[in-house]
Tab-separated table of C-alpha atoms in Angstrom:
chain	number	residue	atom	x	y	z
R	1	MET	CA	100.471	205.296	224.356
R	2	SER	CA	96.748	204.528	224.147
R	3	PHE	CA	96.029	208.200	223.390
R	4	ILE	CA	98.425	208.201	220.394
R	5	LYS	CA	96.963	204.953	219.078
R	6	ARG	CA	93.457	206.357	219.373
R	7	ALA	CA	94.426	209.553	217.525
R	8	SER	CA	95.972	207.634	214.685
R	9	THR	CA	92.879	205.477	214.480
R	10	LEU	CA	90.651	208.562	214.210
R	11	LYS	CA	92.783	209.892	211.330
R	12	GLU	CA	92.187	206.669	209.428
R	13	ARG	CA	88.442	206.949	209.909
R	14	ARG	CA	85.984	209.582	208.862
R	15	LEU	CA	82.335	210.316	209.489
R	16	SER	CA	79.669	209.697	206.894
R	17	THR	CA	76.006	210.578	206.938
R	18	ARG	CA	73.036	208.955	205.287
R	19	PRO	CA	69.289	209.403	205.597
R	20	SER	CA	67.417	207.036	207.831
R	21	PRO	CA	65.320	204.541	205.911
R	22	TYR	CA	62.662	204.757	208.666
R	23	HIS	CA	62.094	208.500	209.047
R	24	LEU	CA	62.800	211.439	206.738
R	25	ASP	CA	63.857	213.814	209.549
R	26	VAL	CA	66.485	211.471	210.954
R	27	THR	CA	70.068	211.446	209.637
R	28	LEU	CA	72.373	208.630	210.599
R	29	VAL	CA	76.058	209.357	211.299
R	30	GLU	CA	78.544	206.545	210.890
R	31	ALA	CA	82.321	206.262	211.123
R	32	GLU	CA	84.055	204.321	208.384
R	33	SER	CA	87.650	203.750	207.442
R	34	VAL	CA	89.204	205.545	204.471
R	35	ALA	CA	89.871	202.233	202.749
R	36	GLU	CA	86.270	201.113	203.192
R	37	SER	CA	85.049	204.478	201.923
R	38	SER	CA	87.185	204.327	198.821
R	39	ASN	CA	86.095	200.753	198.121
R	40	ALA	CA	82.476	201.759	198.572
R	41	VAL	CA	82.887	204.655	196.161
R	42	SER	CA	84.544	202.354	193.656
R	43	ARG	CA	81.769	199.802	193.948
R	44	ARG	CA	79.160	202.554	193.722
R	45	SER	CA	80.735	204.036	190.555
R	46	GLN	CA	80.850	200.625	188.908
R	47	ARG	CA	77.221	200.049	189.828
R	48	VAL	CA	76.223	203.410	188.372
R	49	LYS	CA	78.003	202.618	185.123
R	50	ARG	CA	76.121	199.370	184.798
R	51	GLU	CA	72.764	200.924	185.520
R	52	SER	CA	70.597	201.833	182.581
R	53	ALA	CA	69.867	205.512	182.006
R	54	ASP	CA	66.142	204.924	182.193
R	55	GLU	CA	66.115	202.722	185.324
R	56	PRO	CA	63.801	204.246	187.982
R	57	LEU	CA	65.092	205.028	191.472
R	58	THR	CA	64.237	202.803	194.392
R	59	GLU	CA	61.699	203.989	196.928
R	60	ILE	CA	64.389	204.791	199.547
R	61	GLU	CA	66.504	206.776	197.084
R	62	SER	CA	63.529	208.792	195.901
R	63	LEU	CA	62.715	209.871	199.449
R	64	ALA	CA	66.287	210.617	200.589
R	65	PRO	CA	67.441	214.244	200.784
R	66	GLY	CA	69.672	215.398	197.983
R	67	PHE	CA	68.190	213.068	195.403
R	68	ASN	CA	65.954	214.103	192.579
R	69	SER	CA	62.857	212.111	191.844
R	70	GLU	CA	63.707	212.329	188.106
R	71	PRO	CA	65.659	209.424	186.555
R	72	SER	CA	68.550	211.746	185.723
R	73	ASN	CA	70.005	212.061	189.249
R	74	ARG	CA	73.429	213.316	190.231
R	75	ALA	CA	75.058	209.933	189.962
R	76	ARG	CA	73.776	209.471	186.425
R	77	GLN	CA	74.884	212.970	185.504
R	78	SER	CA	78.470	212.195	186.521
R	79	SER	CA	80.981	212.821	183.788
R	80	SER	CA	82.647	209.500	184.555
R	81	SER	CA	79.553	207.586	183.415
R	82	PRO	CA	79.850	206.404	179.843
R	83	VAL	CA	77.361	207.750	177.323
R	84	LYS	CA	75.636	205.042	175.351
R	85	ARG	CA	75.202	206.037	171.724
R	86	THR	CA	71.963	205.127	170.087
R	87	GLY	CA	71.150	204.577	166.441
R	88	SER	CA	72.553	202.229	163.825
R	89	ALA	CA	76.207	202.193	162.925
R	90	SER	CA	77.296	204.086	159.869
R	91	PRO	CA	76.996	201.950	156.719
R	92	ARG	CA	80.165	200.395	155.413
R	93	LYS	CA	81.471	202.118	152.316
R	94	PRO	CA	81.651	199.875	149.247
R	95	LYS	CA	85.102	198.792	148.215
R	96	LEU	CA	86.206	200.619	145.078
R	97	ILE	CA	87.032	198.388	142.130
R	98	PRO	CA	90.223	199.433	140.270
R	99	GLN	CA	89.724	200.125	136.589
R	100	THR	CA	93.181	200.962	135.226
R	101	LEU	CA	96.792	199.901	135.495
R	102	GLY	CA	99.565	202.307	136.378
R	103	THR	CA	101.582	200.968	133.435
R	104	PRO	CA	99.531	199.537	130.537
R	105	HIS	CA	100.233	195.947	129.567
R	106	PRO	CA	102.067	195.565	126.230
R	107	THR	CA	99.778	194.805	123.312
R	108	PRO	CA	100.227	191.160	122.229
R	109	PRO	CA	101.443	190.642	118.668
R	110	ARG	CA	98.825	189.587	116.093
R	111	TRP	CA	96.060	189.849	118.688
R	112	LYS	CA	93.594	191.324	116.175
R	113	GLU	CA	94.083	188.447	113.757
R	114	THR	CA	93.598	185.994	116.607
R	115	TYR	CA	90.496	187.796	117.850
R	116	ASP	CA	88.886	187.919	114.394
R	117	THR	CA	89.649	184.225	113.788
R	118	ILE	CA	87.947	183.195	117.030
R	119	LYS	CA	84.996	185.437	116.257
R	120	GLU	CA	84.648	183.844	112.830
R	121	MET	CA	84.688	180.349	114.340
R	122	ARG	CA	82.091	181.380	116.933
R	123	SER	CA	79.740	182.601	114.232
R	124	HIS	CA	79.335	178.968	113.102
R	125	ILE	CA	79.059	177.437	116.596
R	126	VAL	CA	76.039	177.288	118.897
R	127	ALA	CA	77.406	176.933	122.424
R	128	PRO	CA	75.450	176.413	125.671
R	129	VAL	CA	76.058	180.053	126.622
R	130	ASP	CA	74.153	181.127	123.496
R	131	THR	CA	70.909	179.424	124.537
R	132	MET	CA	71.198	179.096	128.325
R	133	GLY	CA	73.500	181.930	129.394
R	134	CYS	CA	72.733	184.561	131.993
R	135	ASP	CA	71.348	186.918	129.357
R	136	GLN	CA	68.516	184.476	128.662
R	137	ALA	CA	66.985	184.696	132.148
R	138	GLN	CA	65.494	188.124	131.484
R	139	ASN	CA	63.530	186.942	128.453
R	140	LYS	CA	60.838	185.328	130.624
R	141	GLU	CA	60.127	188.518	132.565
R	142	VAL	CA	58.028	191.495	131.475
R	143	ASP	CA	58.661	194.127	134.133
R	144	PRO	CA	62.013	195.935	133.534
R	145	LYS	CA	63.019	195.634	137.192
R	146	ASN	CA	62.289	191.928	137.196
R	147	ARG	CA	64.280	191.472	134.003
R	148	ARG	CA	67.319	193.083	135.591
R	149	PHE	CA	66.889	191.150	138.829
R	150	ALA	CA	66.564	187.849	136.939
R	151	THR	CA	69.850	188.597	135.172
R	152	LEU	CA	71.589	189.252	138.491
R	153	VAL	CA	70.198	186.081	140.096
R	154	SER	CA	71.248	184.015	137.083
R	155	LEU	CA	74.789	185.351	137.350
R	156	MET	CA	74.904	184.639	141.071
R	157	LEU	CA	73.860	181.040	140.430
R	158	SER	CA	76.271	180.551	137.511
R	159	SER	CA	79.428	180.640	139.618
R	160	GLN	CA	81.214	177.255	139.388
R	161	THR	CA	78.139	175.857	137.590
R	162	LYS	CA	77.474	174.876	133.984
R	163	ASP	CA	75.027	176.960	131.990
R	164	GLU	CA	72.652	174.020	131.577
R	165	VAL	CA	72.354	173.579	135.343
R	166	THR	CA	72.055	177.329	135.953
R	167	ASP	CA	69.270	177.732	133.409
R	168	ALA	CA	67.295	174.860	134.945
R	169	ALA	CA	67.763	176.306	138.445
R	170	VAL	CA	66.536	179.762	137.394
R	171	THR	CA	63.450	178.221	135.806
R	172	LYS	CA	62.722	176.099	138.878
R	173	LEU	CA	63.238	179.041	141.238
R	174	ARG	CA	60.861	181.204	139.223
R	175	GLN	CA	58.162	178.526	139.433
R	176	ALA	CA	58.769	177.894	143.138
R	177	ILE	CA	58.221	181.513	144.179
R	178	GLY	CA	55.096	182.177	142.148
R	179	GLY	CA	56.041	182.429	138.458
R	180	THR	CA	57.874	185.772	138.598
R	181	LEU	CA	61.488	186.302	139.612
R	182	SER	CA	61.195	189.568	141.536
R	183	VAL	CA	62.696	191.106	144.655
R	184	ALA	CA	59.375	190.927	146.503
R	185	ALA	CA	58.831	187.274	145.604
R	186	VAL	CA	62.301	186.249	146.816
R	187	MET	CA	61.829	188.184	150.062
R	188	ALA	CA	58.478	186.480	150.679
R	189	ALA	CA	59.857	182.988	150.046
R	190	ASP	CA	61.554	181.093	152.865
R	191	GLU	CA	65.110	179.819	152.568
R	192	GLN	CA	64.032	176.196	152.240
R	193	THR	CA	61.976	176.990	149.141
R	194	VAL	CA	64.906	178.756	147.515
R	195	SER	CA	67.313	175.974	148.496
R	196	ASP	CA	65.099	173.248	147.056
R	197	ALA	CA	64.875	175.118	143.755
R	198	ILE	CA	68.596	175.786	143.299
R	199	GLY	CA	69.915	172.620	144.936
R	200	LYS	CA	71.680	171.430	141.758
R	201	VAL	CA	74.020	174.423	141.425
R	202	GLY	CA	77.413	174.612	143.099
R	203	PHE	CA	77.582	176.145	146.587
R	204	TRP	CA	73.769	176.184	146.756
R	205	ARG	CA	73.605	176.713	150.515
R	206	ARG	CA	75.739	179.829	150.382
R	207	LYS	CA	73.964	181.111	147.272
R	208	THR	CA	70.600	180.716	149.019
R	209	GLN	CA	71.749	183.116	151.722
R	210	TYR	CA	73.282	185.493	149.180
R	211	ILE	CA	70.090	185.682	147.114
R	212	LYS	CA	67.899	186.314	150.162
R	213	GLN	CA	70.263	188.958	151.549
R	214	THR	CA	70.646	190.626	148.149
R	215	ALA	CA	66.880	190.868	147.668
R	216	GLN	CA	66.530	192.508	151.081
R	217	LYS	CA	69.301	195.000	150.377
R	218	LEU	CA	67.898	195.880	146.951
R	219	HIS	CA	64.548	196.533	148.612
R	220	ASP	CA	66.006	198.666	151.410
R	221	GLU	CA	68.630	200.673	149.550
R	222	PHE	CA	67.942	200.576	145.799
R	223	ASP	CA	64.158	200.797	145.440
R	224	SER	CA	63.961	197.064	144.580
R	225	ASP	CA	66.059	197.566	141.457
R	226	VAL	CA	69.542	196.515	140.363
R	227	PRO	CA	72.075	199.357	140.846
R	228	LYS	CA	73.891	200.889	137.893
R	229	THR	CA	77.470	201.111	139.193
R	230	VAL	CA	80.169	198.497	139.686
R	231	ASP	CA	80.907	199.551	143.264
R	232	GLU	CA	77.250	199.373	144.322
R	233	LEU	CA	76.827	195.968	142.704
R	234	CYS	CA	79.929	194.654	144.459
R	235	SER	CA	78.449	195.784	147.781
R	236	LEU	CA	75.756	193.117	147.366
R	237	PRO	CA	76.372	189.758	149.095
R	238	GLY	CA	78.092	187.257	146.810
R	239	VAL	CA	78.590	189.654	143.890
R	240	GLY	CA	82.107	190.183	142.543
R	241	PRO	CA	83.585	192.269	139.713
R	242	LYS	CA	82.858	189.681	137.011
R	243	MET	CA	79.166	189.531	137.919
R	244	ALA	CA	79.034	193.318	138.226
R	245	PHE	CA	80.453	193.980	134.760
R	246	LEU	CA	78.241	191.360	133.106
R	247	THR	CA	75.152	192.616	134.963
R	248	LEU	CA	75.737	196.145	133.711
R	249	GLN	CA	76.280	194.909	130.157
R	250	VAL	CA	73.171	192.724	130.048
R	251	ALA	CA	70.758	194.529	132.371
R	252	TRP	CA	71.666	198.164	131.699
R	253	ASN	CA	73.568	197.976	128.386
R	254	LEU	CA	76.528	199.689	130.076
R	255	ASN	CA	80.100	198.767	129.163
R	256	HIS	CA	82.268	199.433	132.222
R	257	GLY	CA	84.732	196.546	132.076
R	258	ILE	CA	85.511	192.968	131.081
R	259	GLY	CA	83.960	190.071	132.945
R	260	VAL	CA	86.710	187.493	133.548
R	261	ASP	CA	85.609	183.935	134.274
R	262	VAL	CA	87.373	180.570	134.009
R	263	HIS	CA	87.095	180.471	130.210
R	264	VAL	CA	88.551	183.943	129.678
R	265	HIS	CA	91.225	183.146	132.272
R	266	ARG	CA	92.230	179.900	130.560
R	267	ILE	CA	92.044	180.939	126.900
R	268	THR	CA	93.845	184.277	127.167
R	269	ASN	CA	96.689	182.547	129.008
R	270	ARG	CA	96.882	179.845	126.353
R	271	LEU	CA	97.073	182.541	123.705
R	272	GLY	CA	100.012	184.136	125.517
R	273	TRP	CA	98.241	187.444	126.034
R	274	HIS	CA	99.625	187.906	129.574
R	275	LYS	CA	103.270	188.424	130.445
R	276	PRO	CA	103.882	186.814	132.845
R	277	PRO	CA	101.026	184.290	132.705
R	278	THR	CA	98.429	184.393	135.485
R	279	LYS	CA	98.426	180.942	137.041
R	280	ASN	CA	96.206	181.327	140.096
R	281	PRO	CA	92.867	182.926	141.012
R	282	GLU	CA	94.532	185.705	142.999
R	283	GLN	CA	95.848	187.170	139.737
R	284	THR	CA	92.440	187.326	138.064
R	285	ARG	CA	92.089	191.030	138.852
R	286	LEU	CA	95.455	191.697	137.189
R	287	LEU	CA	94.355	189.697	134.154
R	288	ARG	CA	91.243	191.847	133.755
R	289	LEU	CA	93.228	195.062	134.048
R	290	ASN	CA	95.766	193.736	131.545
R	291	LEU	CA	93.054	193.091	128.970
R	292	GLN	CA	91.334	196.422	129.587
R	293	SER	CA	94.621	198.304	129.158
R	294	TRP	CA	95.146	197.342	125.513
R	295	LEU	CA	91.926	195.788	124.160
R	296	PRO	CA	89.761	198.457	122.458
R	297	THR	CA	86.833	199.537	124.608
R	298	GLU	CA	84.240	198.627	121.999
R	299	LEU	CA	85.274	194.955	122.361
R	300	HIS	CA	84.992	194.789	126.157
R	301	GLY	CA	81.302	193.948	126.041
R	302	GLU	CA	81.550	190.973	123.670
R	303	ILE	CA	84.807	189.235	124.536
R	304	ASN	CA	83.409	187.314	127.515
R	305	HIS	CA	80.488	185.815	125.600
R	306	MET	CA	82.703	184.999	122.623
R	307	LEU	CA	85.439	183.271	124.631
R	308	VAL	CA	82.999	181.415	126.886
R	309	GLY	CA	81.362	179.762	123.872
R	310	PHE	CA	84.778	179.073	122.361
R	311	GLY	CA	85.911	177.474	125.607
R	312	GLN	CA	82.761	175.360	125.904
R	313	THR	CA	83.102	173.805	122.455
R	314	ILE	CA	86.695	173.959	121.150
R	315	CYS	CA	89.266	175.243	123.651
R	316	LEU	CA	88.172	172.810	126.348
R	317	PRO	CA	89.812	172.725	129.786
R	318	VAL	CA	90.939	169.123	129.237
R	319	GLY	CA	91.665	167.764	125.771
R	320	PRO	CA	91.177	170.936	123.700
R	321	ARG	CA	90.047	170.302	120.126
R	322	CYS	CA	93.065	171.844	118.439
R	323	ASP	CA	92.316	169.714	115.349
R	324	LEU	CA	89.132	171.774	114.856
R	325	CYS	CA	90.643	175.163	115.729
R	326	GLN	CA	91.609	177.578	112.975
R	327	LEU	CA	94.278	179.227	115.117
R	328	SER	CA	96.721	176.329	114.818
R	329	PRO	CA	97.222	176.399	111.023
R	330	LYS	CA	97.873	180.145	111.195
R	331	GLY	CA	100.394	179.830	114.001
R	332	LEU	CA	98.335	182.103	116.269
R	333	CYS	CA	98.207	179.865	119.343
R	334	PRO	CA	101.479	179.132	121.139
R	335	SER	CA	99.735	176.398	123.139
R	336	ALA	CA	98.444	174.466	120.122
R	337	ARG	CA	98.610	170.669	120.235
R	338	THR	CA	99.297	168.403	117.273
R	339	VAL	CA	97.116	165.314	116.909
R	340	VAL	CA	98.665	162.234	115.292
R	341	LYS	CA	96.337	159.406	114.277
R	342	SER	CA	97.578	155.877	113.750
R	343	LYS	CA	95.855	152.562	113.181
R	344	SER	CA	96.793	149.271	114.778
R	345	ARG	CA	95.259	145.885	114.211
R	346	LYS	CA	94.645	143.523	117.097
R	347	SER	CA	93.478	139.919	116.679
R	348	VAL	CA	91.963	137.615	119.263
R	349	ALA	CA	91.639	133.852	118.585
R	350	LEU	CA	88.728	131.940	120.109
R	351	THR	CA	88.981	128.128	120.173
R	352	GLU	CA	85.889	125.923	120.471
R	353	SER	CA	85.016	122.331	119.652
R	354	GLY	CA	85.187	122.810	115.959
R	355	PRO	CA	87.014	125.052	113.547
R	356	GLY	CA	88.904	127.944	115.089
R	357	ILE	CA	87.366	131.423	114.884
R	358	GLU	CA	89.558	134.482	114.521
R	359	ILE	CA	88.107	137.849	115.343
R	360	ALA	CA	89.959	140.961	114.222
R	361	ILE	CA	89.422	144.165	116.227
R	362	GLU	CA	90.535	147.404	114.621
R	363	SER	CA	91.177	150.377	116.894
R	364	ASN	CA	92.353	153.918	116.302
R	365	LEU	CA	95.054	155.162	118.627
R	366	VAL	CA	95.240	158.914	119.003
R	367	GLU	CA	98.417	160.452	120.342
R	368	THR	CA	98.642	164.083	121.363
R	369	GLN	CA	101.818	166.055	121.652
R	370	THR	CA	102.024	169.376	123.450
R	371	LEU	CA	104.038	172.052	121.712
R	372	ALA	CA	103.982	174.884	124.213
R	373	ASP	CA	101.354	173.923	126.747
R	374	SER	CA	102.150	171.833	129.783
R	375	PRO	CA	99.843	171.130	132.755
R	376	SER	CA	101.942	173.407	134.924
R	377	SER	CA	101.376	176.352	132.601
R	378	LEU	CA	97.595	176.170	132.739
R	379	PRO	CA	95.756	178.445	135.166
R	380	SER	CA	94.210	176.953	138.265
R	381	PRO	CA	90.404	176.841	138.577
R	382	LEU	CA	88.883	179.978	139.996
R	383	THR	CA	87.137	180.059	143.325
R	384	GLU	CA	83.466	180.877	143.633
R	385	GLU	CA	84.150	184.532	144.439
R	386	GLU	CA	86.700	184.985	141.661
R	387	SER	CA	84.835	183.240	138.851
């Protein structure tokens, strides 16, 4: 019985050899179980995988027979060892911006008469966008690259911010970084300097990061200049389609699409130019494609500026001045409001020790009635990325 037990024990064990750590001519022979051997191999393979390819061998391993003194030994040449790839990852491809609709949007009735009427009104109005818009930022720069970069920065700051605040921030930023709004100057400035200069605009913390990252990317990939395509512009941090189209129009005099902001979004919906109306920011892209599908191409470059000024002075977000608008008398605006003025006389009697004094206070009460425009039909404000 003991002989059988011993034989079975020998089958479960096998001999292994290893060089003696004390003398090169001595080889040690050891008996180990199959389970221990397999566990050792497993542990050894895991250790080899974790080892770096350029890690030098230990002194014992370098002297042991069967090992090469070069770093690329047999264990590291094993096919089971993962190969670590070097080099930077492939750059992410820019997301393509759609330019056309599969089915063009129907042309709104009397749109040309409406467009010409608004354009005529705008010719007699000086709006904030006319004196402090994004196209004004380039006028204080001489170098063509700096002029284009100043336009881009102004557009990045204008999101969810009034033109007056944007213009002041651009001026302060230019002074803070040395008097010239250039890619090199923005890269050299620290984030705190940029943040202090643009602190009055909306989302200033995020815009500080966007401007710094954009300057670095323009330097690395576009020779410190503003790119000339919509897709390349939209690959910049914080730049969306609206900014891209307006940048191309102002900086490069290229007409590649309509820039849709909150004013264009609101006014074109009030005019009934979209069926169905676009009521939320997610439909802004559809609104732009709708307009581009039927509005003549030669008008794409001017409609944003025209409607922005119209929205800043007459077609206000709250309390639009329909009494001053020429669209209402012509029946061109389905959202027009009628304004009814009435006068009421209020009297207040003051009694003192003496003759009574009666003071009459006259006030004008203004009542507005909505014909085809209710709060639920107005579009929601755009987010920073959409505007």
